[in-house]
PDB file of C-alpha atoms in Angstrom:
ATOM      1  CA  VAL E   1       0.857 -15.142 -26.165  1.00 97.00           C
ATOM      2  CA  VAL E   2      -2.626 -14.165 -25.349  1.00 98.00           C
ATOM      3  CA  GLU E   3      -1.686 -11.289 -22.733  1.00 98.00           C
ATOM      4  CA  LEU E   4       0.621  -9.080 -21.475  1.00 97.00           C
ATOM      5  CA  ALA E   5       1.089  -7.189 -18.160  1.00 96.00           C
ATOM      6  CA  ALA E   6       3.594  -4.760 -16.964  1.00 94.00           C
ATOM      7  CA  GLY E   7       4.682  -4.137 -13.649  1.00 92.00           C
ATOM      8  CA  GLU E   8       7.862  -2.042 -12.133  1.00 86.00           C
ATOM      9  CA  ARG E   9      10.322  -2.701 -14.360  1.00 92.00           C
ATOM     10  CA  HIS E  10       9.208  -6.144 -15.183  1.00 96.00           C
ATOM     11  CA  THR E  11       6.880  -8.019 -17.534  1.00 98.00           C
ATOM     12  CA  CYS E  12       4.868 -11.241 -17.648  1.00 98.00           C
ATOM     13  CA  ALA E  13       3.238 -12.808 -20.569  1.00 98.00           C
ATOM     14  CA  ARG E  14       0.533 -15.332 -20.458  1.00 98.00           C
ATOM     15  CA  GLU E  15       0.307 -18.019 -23.237  1.00 98.00           C
ATOM     16  CA  ALA E  16      -2.818 -19.990 -24.634  1.00 98.00           C
ATOM     17  CA  ASP E  17      -2.316 -22.868 -22.861  1.00 97.00           C
ATOM     18  CA  GLY E  18      -2.558 -20.654 -19.479  1.00 97.00           C
ATOM     19  CA  SER E  19       1.218 -20.734 -18.349  1.00 98.00           C
ATOM     20  CA  VAL E  20       3.064 -17.771 -17.426  1.00 98.00           C
ATOM     21  CA  LEU E  21       6.591 -16.274 -18.607  1.00 98.00           C
ATOM     22  CA  CYS E  22       7.907 -13.450 -16.854  1.00 98.00           C
ATOM     23  CA  TRP E  23      11.308 -11.256 -16.871  1.00 98.00           C
ATOM     24  CA  GLY E  24      12.915  -8.082 -16.045  1.00 98.00           C
ATOM     25  CA  LEU E  25      13.988  -6.877 -12.251  1.00 97.00           C
ATOM     26  CA  ASN E  26      13.525  -9.540  -9.670  1.00 97.00           C
ATOM     27  CA  THR E  27      15.038  -7.862  -6.270  1.00 96.00           C
ATOM     28  CA  SER E  28      11.650  -9.132  -4.481  1.00 95.00           C
ATOM     29  CA  GLY E  29      10.904 -12.183  -6.221  1.00 97.00           C
ATOM     30  CA  GLN E  30       8.327 -10.385  -8.423  1.00 97.00           C
ATOM     31  CA  LEU E  31       9.006 -12.798 -11.435  1.00 98.00           C
ATOM     32  CA  GLY E  32       7.925 -15.759  -9.146  1.00 98.00           C
ATOM     33  CA  ASP E  33      10.759 -18.287 -10.309  1.00 97.00           C
ATOM     34  CA  GLY E  34      11.876 -18.854  -6.650  1.00 97.00           C
ATOM     35  CA  THR E  35      14.433 -16.732  -6.934  1.00 97.00           C
ATOM     36  CA  THR E  36      15.986 -12.872  -6.586  1.00 97.00           C
ATOM     37  CA  ALA E  37      17.718 -13.029  -9.955  1.00 98.00           C
ATOM     38  CA  SER E  38      16.694 -10.548 -12.468  1.00 98.00           C
ATOM     39  CA  ARG E  39      15.914 -12.130 -15.886  1.00 98.00           C
ATOM     40  CA  SER E  40      16.621 -10.674 -19.141  1.00 98.00           C
ATOM     41  CA  THR E  41      14.801 -13.223 -21.346  1.00 98.00           C
ATOM     42  CA  PRO E  42      11.155 -14.853 -20.446  1.00 98.00           C
ATOM     43  CA  THR E  43      11.230 -17.378 -17.685  1.00 97.00           C
ATOM     44  CA  LEU E  44       8.535 -19.973 -17.284  1.00 97.00           C
ATOM     45  CA  ILE E  45       6.907 -19.971 -14.083  1.00 97.00           C
ATOM     46  CA  PRO E  46       6.435 -23.353 -13.031  1.00 94.00           C
ATOM     47  CA  TRP E  47       3.776 -22.861 -10.315  1.00 92.00           C
ATOM     48  CA  LEU E  48       1.455 -21.519 -12.158  1.00 94.00           C
ATOM     49  CA  VAL E  49      -0.966 -23.083 -14.404  1.00 93.00           C
ATOM     50  CA  GLU E  50      -4.164 -22.561 -16.414  1.00 96.00           C
ATOM     51  CA  VAL E  51      -3.640 -18.696 -15.543  1.00 98.00           C
ATOM     52  CA  GLU E  52      -6.894 -16.618 -16.992  1.00 98.00           C
ATOM     53  CA  GLU E  53      -5.331 -13.225 -16.259  1.00 98.00           C
ATOM     54  CA  LEU E  54      -2.036 -11.128 -15.074  1.00 98.00           C
ATOM     55  CA  ALA E  55      -1.897  -8.078 -12.708  1.00 97.00           C
ATOM     56  CA  LEU E  56       1.390  -6.675 -12.181  1.00 96.00           C
ATOM     57  CA  GLY E  57       2.100  -3.714  -9.776  1.00 92.00           C
ATOM     58  CA  ASN E  58       5.156  -2.227  -7.875  1.00 88.00           C
ATOM     59  CA  MET E  59       7.412  -5.350  -7.560  1.00 92.00           C
ATOM     60  CA  TYR E  60       4.878  -7.569  -7.063  1.00 95.00           C
ATOM     61  CA  SER E  61       2.729  -9.656  -9.930  1.00 97.00           C
ATOM     62  CA  CYS E  62      -0.753 -11.599  -9.355  1.00 98.00           C
ATOM     63  CA  ALA E  63      -2.542 -14.292 -11.468  1.00 98.00           C
ATOM     64  CA  ARG E  64      -5.893 -15.290 -11.749  1.00 98.00           C
ATOM     65  CA  SER E  65      -6.632 -19.295 -12.281  1.00 95.00           C
ATOM     66  CA  TYR E  66     -10.202 -20.276 -12.530  1.00 88.00           C
ATOM     67  CA  ASP E  67     -11.840 -18.337  -9.401  1.00 90.00           C
ATOM     68  CA  VAL E  68      -8.713 -17.972  -7.371  1.00 94.00           C
ATOM     69  CA  VAL E  69      -5.818 -15.496  -6.983  1.00 97.00           C
ATOM     70  CA  LYS E  70      -1.977 -16.101  -6.300  1.00 98.00           C
ATOM     71  CA  CYS E  71       0.474 -13.335  -5.850  1.00 98.00           C
ATOM     72  CA  TRP E  72       4.102 -13.077  -5.123  1.00 98.00           C
ATOM     73  CA  GLY E  73       6.877 -10.423  -4.973  1.00 97.00           C
ATOM     74  CA  TRP E  74       7.284  -7.280  -2.609  1.00 93.00           C
ATOM     75  CA  ASN E  75       4.693  -7.352   0.147  1.00 93.00           C
ATOM     76  CA  GLY E  76       5.790  -4.457   2.576  1.00 88.00           C
ATOM     77  CA  TYR E  77       1.807  -3.218   2.484  1.00 86.00           C
ATOM     78  CA  GLY E  78       0.319  -6.915   2.537  1.00 91.00           C
ATOM     79  CA  GLN E  79      -0.395  -6.153  -1.147  1.00 92.00           C
ATOM     80  CA  LEU E  80       0.367 -10.359  -1.697  1.00 96.00           C
ATOM     81  CA  GLY E  81      -3.124 -10.564   0.468  1.00 95.00           C
ATOM     82  CA  ASP E  82      -1.398 -13.682   2.366  1.00 96.00           C
ATOM     83  CA  GLY E  83      -2.113 -12.155   5.734  1.00 95.00           C
ATOM     84  CA  THR E  84       1.466 -11.136   6.159  1.00 95.00           C
ATOM     85  CA  THR E  85       3.767  -8.305   4.956  1.00 94.00           C
ATOM     86  CA  SER E  86       6.944 -11.158   3.823  1.00 97.00           C
ATOM     87  CA  ASN E  87       7.904 -10.859   0.217  1.00 97.00           C
ATOM     88  CA  ARG E  88       7.311 -14.202  -1.762  1.00 98.00           C
ATOM     89  CA  SER E  89       9.542 -15.412  -4.874  1.00 98.00           C
ATOM     90  CA  VAL E  90       6.922 -17.946  -5.654  1.00 98.00           C
ATOM     91  CA  PRO E  91       3.430 -17.635  -6.350  1.00 98.00           C
ATOM     92  CA  THR E  92       1.049 -18.061  -3.031  1.00 97.00           C
ATOM     93  CA  LEU E  93      -2.174 -18.123  -2.958  1.00 97.00           C
ATOM     94  CA  VAL E  94      -4.476 -15.602  -1.383  1.00 97.00           C
ATOM     95  CA  PRO E  95      -6.444 -17.507   1.388  1.00 96.00           C
ATOM     96  CA  GLY E  96     -10.381 -17.104   1.655  1.00 93.00           C
ATOM     97  CA  LEU E  97     -10.635 -15.596  -1.779  1.00 93.00           C
ATOM     98  CA  VAL E  98     -12.852 -17.340  -4.106  1.00 92.00           C
ATOM     99  CA  ASP E  99     -15.100 -16.459  -7.223  1.00 95.00           C
ATOM    100  CA  VAL E 100     -13.065 -13.869  -8.686  1.00 97.00           C
ATOM    101  CA  VAL E 101     -13.389 -12.772 -12.091  1.00 97.00           C
ATOM    102  CA  GLU E 102     -11.313 -10.007 -12.283  1.00 97.00           C
ATOM    103  CA  ILE E 103      -7.945  -8.304 -10.869  1.00 97.00           C
ATOM    104  CA  SER E 104      -6.071  -5.131 -10.523  1.00 95.00           C
ATOM    105  CA  ALA E 105      -2.974  -4.035  -9.179  1.00 93.00           C
ATOM    106  CA  SER E 106      -1.563  -1.060  -8.439  1.00 87.00           C
ATOM    107  CA  GLY E 107       2.143   0.490  -7.911  1.00 76.00           C
ATOM    108  CA  TYR E 108       3.145   3.961  -6.154  1.00 70.00           C
ATOM    109  CA  PHE E 109       6.447   5.749  -6.197  1.00 59.00           C
ATOM    110  CA  ASP E 110       6.670   9.327  -4.923  1.00 61.00           C
ATOM    111  CA  GLY E 111       9.953  10.129  -5.655  1.00 56.00           C
ATOM    112  CA  THR E 112      11.116  10.586  -2.354  1.00 54.00           C
ATOM    113  CA  GLY E 113      11.669   6.736  -1.560  1.00 51.00           C
ATOM    114  CA  ARG E 114       7.946   5.965  -0.481  1.00 52.00           C
ATOM    115  CA  ASN E 115       6.744   3.086  -2.373  1.00 56.00           C
ATOM    116  CA  GLY E 116       3.249   1.571  -1.890  1.00 63.00           C
ATOM    117  CA  ALA E 117       0.812  -1.112  -3.781  1.00 83.00           C
ATOM    118  CA  HIS E 118      -2.466  -2.479  -3.196  1.00 87.00           C
ATOM    119  CA  THR E 119      -4.545  -4.919  -5.105  1.00 92.00           C
ATOM    120  CA  CYS E 120      -8.041  -5.439  -5.891  1.00 93.00           C
ATOM    121  CA  ALA E 121     -10.565  -8.005  -7.094  1.00 95.00           C
ATOM    122  CA  ARG E 122     -13.950  -8.400  -8.260  1.00 96.00           C
ATOM    123  CA  ARG E 123     -16.330 -11.125  -7.463  1.00 96.00           C
ATOM    124  CA  VAL E 124     -19.101 -12.994  -9.298  1.00 96.00           C
ATOM    125  CA  ASP E 125     -21.398 -11.424  -7.344  1.00 96.00           C
ATOM    126  CA  GLY E 126     -20.767  -8.010  -8.242  1.00 96.00           C
ATOM    127  CA  THR E 127     -19.202  -7.107  -4.957  1.00 95.00           C
ATOM    128  CA  MET E 128     -15.119  -5.854  -5.013  1.00 93.00           C
ATOM    129  CA  VAL E 129     -12.418  -6.588  -2.037  1.00 92.00           C
ATOM    130  CA  CYS E 130      -9.100  -5.024  -1.868  1.00 89.00           C
ATOM    131  CA  TRP E 131      -5.827  -5.581   0.084  1.00 91.00           C
ATOM    132  CA  GLY E 132      -2.644  -3.636   0.623  1.00 87.00           C
ATOM    133  CA  MET E 133      -1.688  -0.021   1.028  1.00 80.00           C
ATOM    134  CA  ASP E 134      -4.375   2.634   1.972  1.00 71.00           C
ATOM    135  CA  TYR E 135      -2.290   5.815   2.404  1.00 61.00           C
ATOM    136  CA  TYR E 136      -4.306   7.889   0.456  1.00 56.00           C
ATOM    137  CA  ASP E 137      -7.725   9.302   1.373  1.00 50.00           C
ATOM    138  CA  HIS E 138     -10.320   6.182   1.939  1.00 55.00           C
ATOM    139  CA  GLN E 139      -8.954   3.856  -0.952  1.00 55.00           C
ATOM    140  CA  TYR E 140     -10.810   1.161   0.647  1.00 54.00           C
ATOM    141  CA  LEU E 141     -13.809   3.628   1.769  1.00 54.00           C
ATOM    142  CA  VAL E 142     -12.913   2.890   5.206  1.00 55.00           C
ATOM    143  CA  PRO E 143     -10.457   5.028   7.767  1.00 56.00           C
ATOM    144  CA  PRO E 144      -7.249   6.164   5.740  1.00 56.00           C
ATOM    145  CA  ASN E 145      -3.770   4.991   6.331  1.00 59.00           C
ATOM    146  CA  THR E 146      -5.090   1.461   7.391  1.00 69.00           C
ATOM    147  CA  ASN E 147      -3.191  -1.070   5.563  1.00 76.00           C
ATOM    148  CA  PHE E 148      -4.767  -4.675   5.023  1.00 82.00           C
ATOM    149  CA  SER E 149      -2.661  -7.623   4.462  1.00 89.00           C
ATOM    150  CA  SER E 150      -5.673  -9.665   3.614  1.00 89.00           C
ATOM    151  CA  PRO E 151      -8.871  -9.391   1.097  1.00 91.00           C
ATOM    152  CA  THR E 152     -11.207  -6.205   2.542  1.00 86.00           C
ATOM    153  CA  SER E 153     -14.572  -5.920   1.415  1.00 86.00           C
ATOM    154  CA  ILE E 154     -15.566  -2.251  -0.107  1.00 83.00           C
ATOM    155  CA  PRO E 155     -18.451  -1.544   2.232  1.00 78.00           C
ATOM    156  CA  ASP E 156     -21.997  -0.459   0.632  1.00 76.00           C
ATOM    157  CA  PHE E 157     -20.858  -1.151  -3.069  1.00 80.00           C
ATOM    158  CA  ALA E 158     -22.142  -3.640  -5.294  1.00 89.00           C
ATOM    159  CA  ASP E 159     -23.432  -4.309  -9.224  1.00 95.00           C
ATOM    160  CA  VAL E 160     -19.573  -4.241  -9.781  1.00 95.00           C
ATOM    161  CA  ALA E 161     -18.797  -5.355 -13.573  1.00 96.00           C
ATOM    162  CA  GLY E 162     -14.998  -3.720 -14.026  1.00 96.00           C
ATOM    163  CA  ILE E 163     -12.277  -2.247 -11.669  1.00 95.00           C
ATOM    164  CA  ALA E 164      -9.092  -0.558 -11.998  1.00 92.00           C
ATOM    165  CA  ALA E 165      -6.681   0.069  -8.888  1.00 87.00           C
ATOM    166  CA  ALA E 166      -3.813   2.702  -9.916  1.00 82.00           C
ATOM    167  CA  ALA E 167      -1.556   4.941  -7.321  1.00 77.00           C
ATOM    168  CA  GLY E 168      -3.800   5.984  -4.365  1.00 76.00           C
ATOM    169  CA  GLN E 169      -6.825   5.591  -5.942  1.00 80.00           C
ATOM    170  CA  ASN E 170      -9.739   2.815  -7.254  1.00 85.00           C
ATOM    171  CA  CYS E 171     -12.647   3.346  -9.911  1.00 91.00           C
ATOM    172  CA  ALA E 172     -14.996   0.970 -10.730  1.00 93.00           C
ATOM    173  CA  ARG E 173     -17.761   0.222 -13.722  1.00 96.00           C
ATOM    174  CA  LYS E 174     -21.004  -0.807 -12.333  1.00 95.00           C
ATOM    175  CA  THR E 175     -23.452  -2.714 -14.533  1.00 96.00           C
ATOM    176  CA  ASP E 176     -25.868  -0.349 -15.284  1.00 96.00           C
ATOM    177  CA  GLY E 177     -22.344   1.743 -16.866  1.00 96.00           C
ATOM    178  CA  THR E 178     -21.991   4.225 -14.386  1.00 96.00           C
ATOM    179  CA  LEU E 179     -18.376   4.780 -13.054  1.00 95.00           C
ATOM    180  CA  TYR E 180     -17.089   5.674  -9.305  1.00 91.00           C
ATOM    181  CA  CYS E 181     -13.340   6.663  -8.570  1.00 89.00           C
ATOM    182  CA  TRP E 182     -12.219   7.097  -5.114  1.00 83.00           C
ATOM    183  CA  GLY E 183      -9.080   7.763  -3.117  1.00 79.00           C
ATOM    184  CA  LEU E 184      -6.267  10.444  -4.151  1.00 76.00           C
ATOM    185  CA  ASN E 185      -7.605  13.595  -6.069  1.00 78.00           C
ATOM    186  CA  ASP E 186      -4.310  15.645  -6.325  1.00 76.00           C
ATOM    187  CA  SER E 187      -4.573  15.892 -10.089  1.00 80.00           C
ATOM    188  CA  GLY E 188      -8.135  15.754 -10.441  1.00 86.00           C
ATOM    189  CA  GLN E 189      -7.982  11.935 -11.167  1.00 83.00           C
ATOM    190  CA  LEU E 190     -11.455  11.346  -9.520  1.00 82.00           C
TER     191      LEU E 190
END
């Protein structure tokens, strides 16, 4: 195992050959094995090969192979990036998204039954795109409460060297070492 990623009650591991095994809760297909049966032991995901990075969120998962991204599981806010809000139990290509060098997934549960999630990707040219829920304070630096089911550019933002998507906010490290965060700030997290 060369990488381990944990989501909302599910876990995935990437092996040195790029294969992926997942286990845990699978009610929305977030394990990617084509079922919604939960697994208590690691299960090989046959549709994934030569994976270079994993990102798990709230009942969904994503993987980057070379410069493309596949996501699967719960898709209530479009966080799988396939242009729909339909759940997927197998890894599904995020169409039109290429030149990706990093991905980050988020989850959100507010204790009242409200769930949400969004995903972000950093491209080789230093730009950043995100998709999924935009419930709080301009996570996408566009008008709030607009969910996107396809990758959406973060406007006027370039030279990104690292990203982190979190529950209600995003952060990015630029090539000059400066750090920017935006979105929800109810506990000073920005």
